[in-house]
Amino acid sequence: MRYVVGYTANARGHDAVHIAVALARNHDVSLDLVLVIPEDSPFNAVYPPEAGYNDILTDQAQRWLDEGLALIPADVTARAHIRRGDSEARTLIEAAVEFDAAALVIGASNGGLLKRFTIGSVASSLLHSSPVPVALAPQGYQRTDPITRLSCGFGTRPGADELLDVAVESARDRGLPLRLVSLLALDGGNSPGLADAAWVHAADRLAAVGGSADTGGSADAAGSSDVTAAGSLQGEPEIVVAQGRTIEEAVDRLDWEDGEILLIGSSRLAQHRATFLGSTANRILRALPVPMIVVPRDYTRHSA
């Protein structure tokens, strides 16, 4: 399995390498660092007429990639590639398709609060069009140890069952504990009884894909209940229903491990087999202190 890492010679590129290494270390994954430079074109004002400029730019890009490769430990296989294109996002997608990559990995835009996300133009384009899952590292992400827990943002809208399939498969393949997370915002008019209903729904769907059929538990404002694992699922999946005045507050009320990552689905507005970051996911992203993976709609090919 291969991951394409959108590399840039700055803190954002380093964040992307760090989360890519963490994801690769408890899975059979090799990394492809891709650095996009402007397309060679007589219509591109970036290029002056002086001879040899393209060679200078390519040499500099290779030096930047060598610096990126130096961040990757010896136990992770990695390659480096220079790609030319007038759109960094589209060029990264083309590389992911070329390498049959299971995911695209990028860093958040610079300028946000530490360990929080601010989305730049490239990340925004990828999060609204990628045919493969997009893993996004928060600014300042330094961890390179293996991922320790997989959480899955779970709801009742169409596509939730497909996302749960991907989450269960990913947790099983990586040998990780799985947590299903439902977030309820009180400002949306939700009643207290919806917490229990959300827990029961998640437990029912988990049972359908190989978890426990026991749905007798309940959830409080930020409580959790365990579901006994069955079949090939590793560990004991946990269902957590968190409430807050807003989605952001509900996210803040959850306990997050340093080595955790959140899997989330695409909006119903997404095209078939493409990502689309919906309004709720965007709000989650603004408050989330751990990396996020956005899964395309109807995506079933690879585990994340």
Coordinates of C-alpha atoms in Angstrom, one line a residue:
M1 CA 0.0 0.0 0.0
R2 CA 1.2 3.5 -0.9
Y3 CA 0.4 7.0 0.5
V4 CA 1.1 10.1 -1.5
V5 CA 2.4 12.9 0.7
G6 CA 2.0 16.4 -0.6
Y7 CA 5.3 17.9 0.4
T8 CA 6.3 21.5 0.7
A9 CA 9.6 22.9 2.1
N10 CA 8.0 24.4 5.2
A11 CA 6.3 23.5 8.5
R12 CA 3.2 22.4 6.7
G13 CA 5.2 19.8 4.7
H14 CA 6.9 18.6 7.8
D15 CA 3.6 18.1 9.5
A16 CA 2.4 16.0 6.6
V17 CA 5.6 13.8 6.7
H18 CA 5.1 13.3 10.5
I19 CA 1.5 12.0 10.3
A20 CA 2.4 9.9 7.2
V21 CA 5.2 8.2 9.1
A22 CA 2.9 7.6 12.1
L23 CA 0.3 6.0 9.8
A24 CA 2.9 3.9 7.9
R25 CA 4.5 2.5 11.1
N26 CA 1.6 0.2 12.1
H27 CA 0.6 -0.8 8.6
D28 CA 2.4 -2.1 5.5
V29 CA 2.6 1.3 3.8
S30 CA 5.3 3.0 1.7
L31 CA 5.4 6.8 1.2
D32 CA 5.7 8.8 -2.0
L33 CA 6.7 12.4 -1.3
V34 CA 5.5 14.6 -4.2
L35 CA 6.6 18.2 -4.6
V36 CA 4.7 20.2 -7.2
I37 CA 6.5 23.0 -9.1
P38 CA 5.1 25.3 -11.7
E39 CA 4.5 23.9 -15.1
D40 CA 7.0 24.7 -17.8
S41 CA 5.1 26.9 -20.2
P42 CA 5.8 30.0 -22.3
F43 CA 2.5 31.4 -21.0
N44 CA 3.7 31.0 -17.4
A45 CA 5.0 34.4 -16.1
V46 CA 6.9 32.6 -13.3
Y47 CA 9.5 31.6 -15.9
P48 CA 12.0 34.3 -17.0
P49 CA 13.6 33.9 -20.4
E50 CA 17.1 33.2 -19.0
A51 CA 18.5 29.9 -20.1
G52 CA 18.9 27.3 -17.4
Y53 CA 16.2 28.5 -15.0
N54 CA 14.3 25.2 -15.2
D55 CA 17.4 23.3 -14.3
I56 CA 18.0 25.6 -11.3
L57 CA 14.3 25.2 -10.1
T58 CA 14.5 21.4 -10.5
D59 CA 17.8 21.2 -8.6
Q60 CA 16.3 23.3 -5.8
A61 CA 13.1 21.1 -5.7
Q62 CA 15.3 18.0 -5.4
R63 CA 17.2 19.5 -2.5
W64 CA 13.9 20.2 -0.7
L65 CA 12.8 16.7 -1.3
D66 CA 16.0 15.3 0.1
E67 CA 15.3 17.4 3.2
G68 CA 11.9 15.8 3.4
L69 CA 13.3 12.3 3.0
A70 CA 15.7 13.0 5.8
L71 CA 12.7 13.4 8.2
I72 CA 11.6 9.8 7.5
P73 CA 13.1 7.0 9.7
A74 CA 14.8 4.0 8.3
D75 CA 12.0 1.7 9.1
V76 CA 9.6 3.4 6.7
T77 CA 10.1 3.0 2.9
A78 CA 9.9 6.3 1.0
R79 CA 10.5 7.7 -2.4
A80 CA 10.5 11.3 -3.7
H81 CA 9.0 12.7 -6.9
I82 CA 9.0 16.1 -8.6
R83 CA 5.8 16.9 -10.5
R84 CA 5.0 19.9 -12.6
G85 CA 1.5 21.4 -12.8
D86 CA -0.5 24.6 -12.7
S87 CA -2.7 23.2 -9.9
E88 CA -1.0 21.7 -6.9
A89 CA -4.2 19.9 -5.8
R90 CA -4.9 18.4 -9.2
T91 CA -1.3 17.3 -9.7
L92 CA -1.3 15.6 -6.3
I93 CA -4.5 13.8 -7.3
E94 CA -3.0 12.7 -10.6
A95 CA 0.0 11.3 -8.6
A96 CA -2.3 9.4 -6.3
V97 CA -4.1 7.8 -9.2
E98 CA -0.8 7.0 -11.0
F99 CA 0.7 5.3 -7.9
D100 CA -2.7 3.6 -7.0
A101 CA -2.3 5.3 -3.6
A102 CA -4.6 4.4 -0.7
A103 CA -4.5 8.0 0.7
L104 CA -3.3 11.5 0.2
V105 CA -1.5 13.1 3.2
I106 CA -1.2 16.8 3.6
G107 CA -0.5 19.4 6.3
A108 CA -2.8 22.2 7.5
S109 CA -2.2 25.7 6.3
N110 CA 0.3 27.8 8.4
G111 CA -1.0 30.5 10.6
G112 CA -3.5 28.7 12.8
L113 CA -3.4 27.9 16.5
L114 CA -1.0 25.2 17.6
K115 CA -2.5 21.7 17.1
R116 CA -5.5 23.2 15.3
F117 CA -6.5 23.3 11.6
T118 CA -6.6 26.2 9.2
I119 CA -7.4 25.1 5.7
G120 CA -5.5 26.6 2.8
S121 CA -6.5 26.6 -0.8
V122 CA -4.7 23.3 -1.7
A123 CA -6.2 21.4 1.3
S124 CA -9.6 22.9 0.5
S125 CA -9.4 21.7 -3.1
L126 CA -8.3 18.2 -2.1
L127 CA -11.0 17.9 0.7
H128 CA -13.7 18.7 -1.9
S129 CA -12.5 16.6 -4.9
S130 CA -10.1 13.8 -4.0
P131 CA -11.0 10.2 -5.2
V132 CA -9.0 8.7 -2.3
P133 CA -9.1 9.5 1.4
V134 CA -7.3 12.7 2.5
A135 CA -5.3 12.6 5.8
L136 CA -4.8 16.1 7.2
A137 CA -2.3 16.9 10.0
P138 CA -3.0 19.8 12.4
Q139 CA -0.4 22.6 12.5
G140 CA 2.6 21.7 14.6
Y141 CA 2.0 18.0 14.5
Q142 CA 5.3 16.3 15.6
R143 CA 4.3 12.7 16.5
T144 CA 5.9 10.0 14.4
D145 CA 5.1 7.0 16.7
P146 CA 2.5 4.6 15.5
I147 CA -1.2 5.5 15.7
T148 CA -2.8 4.2 18.9
R149 CA -6.5 4.5 18.4
L150 CA -8.9 5.0 15.5
S151 CA -12.1 7.1 16.1
C152 CA -14.9 7.3 13.5
G153 CA -17.4 10.1 13.4
F154 CA -20.7 8.3 13.1
G155 CA -24.2 9.6 12.3
T156 CA -27.5 8.5 10.8
R157 CA -27.2 10.1 7.4
P158 CA -26.7 8.2 4.1
G159 CA -23.2 6.9 3.8
A160 CA -22.7 6.2 7.5
D161 CA -22.7 2.4 7.0
E162 CA -20.1 2.5 4.3
L163 CA -17.9 4.7 6.5
L164 CA -18.3 2.3 9.4
D165 CA -17.2 -0.6 7.1
V166 CA -14.0 1.3 6.3
A167 CA -13.4 2.1 10.0
V168 CA -13.8 -1.5 11.1
E169 CA -11.6 -2.8 8.3
S170 CA -8.9 -0.2 9.1
A171 CA -9.0 -0.9 12.8
R172 CA -8.8 -4.6 12.2
D173 CA -5.9 -4.4 9.7
R174 CA -3.9 -2.1 12.0
G175 CA -4.8 -3.9 15.2
L176 CA -6.1 -0.7 16.7
P177 CA -9.0 0.0 19.2
L178 CA -12.0 1.5 17.5
R179 CA -14.2 4.3 18.9
L180 CA -17.4 5.4 17.3
V181 CA -18.1 9.1 18.0
S182 CA -21.5 10.8 17.7
L183 CA -21.6 14.6 18.3
L184 CA -24.8 16.3 19.2
A185 CA -25.1 20.1 19.2
L186 CA -27.8 21.5 21.6
D187 CA -28.0 24.7 19.5
G188 CA -29.5 22.5 16.8
G189 CA -32.6 21.8 18.9
N190 CA -31.5 18.2 20.0
S191 CA -33.3 16.8 23.0
P192 CA -31.6 14.7 25.7
G193 CA -33.3 11.5 24.5
L194 CA -31.3 11.8 21.2
A195 CA -28.1 10.8 23.0
D196 CA -29.5 7.3 23.9
A197 CA -31.0 7.0 20.4
A198 CA -27.6 7.8 18.8
W199 CA -25.9 5.2 21.0
V200 CA -28.4 2.5 20.1
H201 CA -28.2 3.3 16.4
A202 CA -24.4 3.1 16.4
A203 CA -24.5 -0.2 18.4
D204 CA -27.0 -1.7 15.9
R205 CA -24.9 -0.7 12.9
L206 CA -21.7 -2.0 14.6
A207 CA -23.4 -5.3 15.2
A208 CA -24.3 -5.5 11.5
V209 CA -20.7 -5.4 10.5
G210 CA -19.4 -7.8 13.1
G211 CA -19.5 -6.1 16.5
S212 CA -21.8 -6.9 19.5
A213 CA -25.5 -7.0 19.2
D214 CA -25.9 -5.8 22.7
T215 CA -27.6 -2.4 22.6
G216 CA -28.7 -2.2 26.2
G217 CA -26.3 0.7 27.2
S218 CA -26.9 4.4 27.3
A219 CA -24.9 7.6 27.0
D220 CA -24.9 10.8 29.0
A221 CA -23.7 14.3 27.9
A222 CA -20.2 13.1 27.3
G223 CA -20.3 9.5 28.4
S224 CA -19.5 6.3 26.7
S225 CA -20.4 2.6 26.7
D226 CA -18.4 -0.3 25.6
V227 CA -19.5 -2.8 22.9
T228 CA -18.0 -6.3 23.2
A229 CA -16.0 -7.1 20.1
A230 CA -16.8 -10.1 18.0
G231 CA -15.6 -11.7 14.8
S232 CA -12.3 -10.4 13.4
L233 CA -12.5 -6.9 15.0
Q234 CA -9.6 -6.2 17.4
G235 CA -10.2 -5.0 20.9
E236 CA -13.4 -3.7 22.4
P237 CA -15.1 -1.0 20.2
E238 CA -16.4 1.9 22.2
I239 CA -19.4 4.1 21.5
V240 CA -19.2 7.7 22.7
V241 CA -22.0 10.3 22.4
A242 CA -20.9 13.8 23.2
Q243 CA -23.1 16.8 23.5
G244 CA -22.4 20.5 23.7
R245 CA -23.9 23.9 22.9
T246 CA -22.1 23.6 19.6
I247 CA -20.4 20.9 17.6
E248 CA -17.0 22.5 18.5
E249 CA -17.9 22.3 22.2
A250 CA -18.9 18.6 21.9
V251 CA -15.5 17.9 20.2
D252 CA -13.7 19.7 23.1
R253 CA -15.6 17.6 25.7
L254 CA -14.2 14.4 24.3
D255 CA -10.9 12.8 25.5
W256 CA -8.4 12.5 22.7
E257 CA -5.2 10.5 22.8
D258 CA -2.0 11.9 21.4
G259 CA -1.8 9.0 19.0
E260 CA -5.4 9.1 17.8
I261 CA -6.8 9.8 14.4
L262 CA -10.4 10.6 13.4
L263 CA -12.0 9.1 10.4
I264 CA -14.9 11.0 8.9
G265 CA -17.2 10.7 5.9
S266 CA -17.9 13.1 3.1
S267 CA -21.0 15.2 2.7
R268 CA -24.0 14.0 0.8
L269 CA -23.1 16.7 -1.8
A270 CA -20.0 14.7 -2.8
Q271 CA -19.8 13.2 -6.2
H272 CA -19.5 9.4 -6.4
R273 CA -16.1 8.2 -5.1
A274 CA -15.0 11.8 -4.2
T275 CA -14.4 13.7 -1.0
F276 CA -16.5 16.7 0.0
L277 CA -16.0 18.3 3.4
G278 CA -19.5 19.2 4.6
S279 CA -20.4 22.0 7.0
T280 CA -20.5 19.8 10.1
A281 CA -17.2 18.2 9.3
N282 CA -15.7 21.6 8.8
R283 CA -16.8 22.7 12.2
I284 CA -15.3 19.5 13.7
L285 CA -12.1 20.2 11.9
R286 CA -11.8 23.7 13.5
A287 CA -11.9 22.2 17.0
L288 CA -10.1 18.9 16.5
P289 CA -6.7 18.4 18.2
V290 CA -5.8 15.2 16.3
P291 CA -5.3 14.4 12.7
M292 CA -8.4 13.7 10.5
I293 CA -8.9 11.4 7.5
V294 CA -11.8 12.4 5.2
V295 CA -13.2 9.4 3.3
P296 CA -14.7 9.8 -0.2
R297 CA -18.4 9.0 -0.6
D298 CA -19.0 5.3 -1.5
Y299 CA -15.4 4.5 -0.9
T300 CA -14.7 0.8 -0.5
R301 CA -11.5 0.0 -2.2
H302 CA -8.8 0.3 0.5
S303 CA -8.8 0.5 4.2
A304 CA -7.6 3.9 5.4

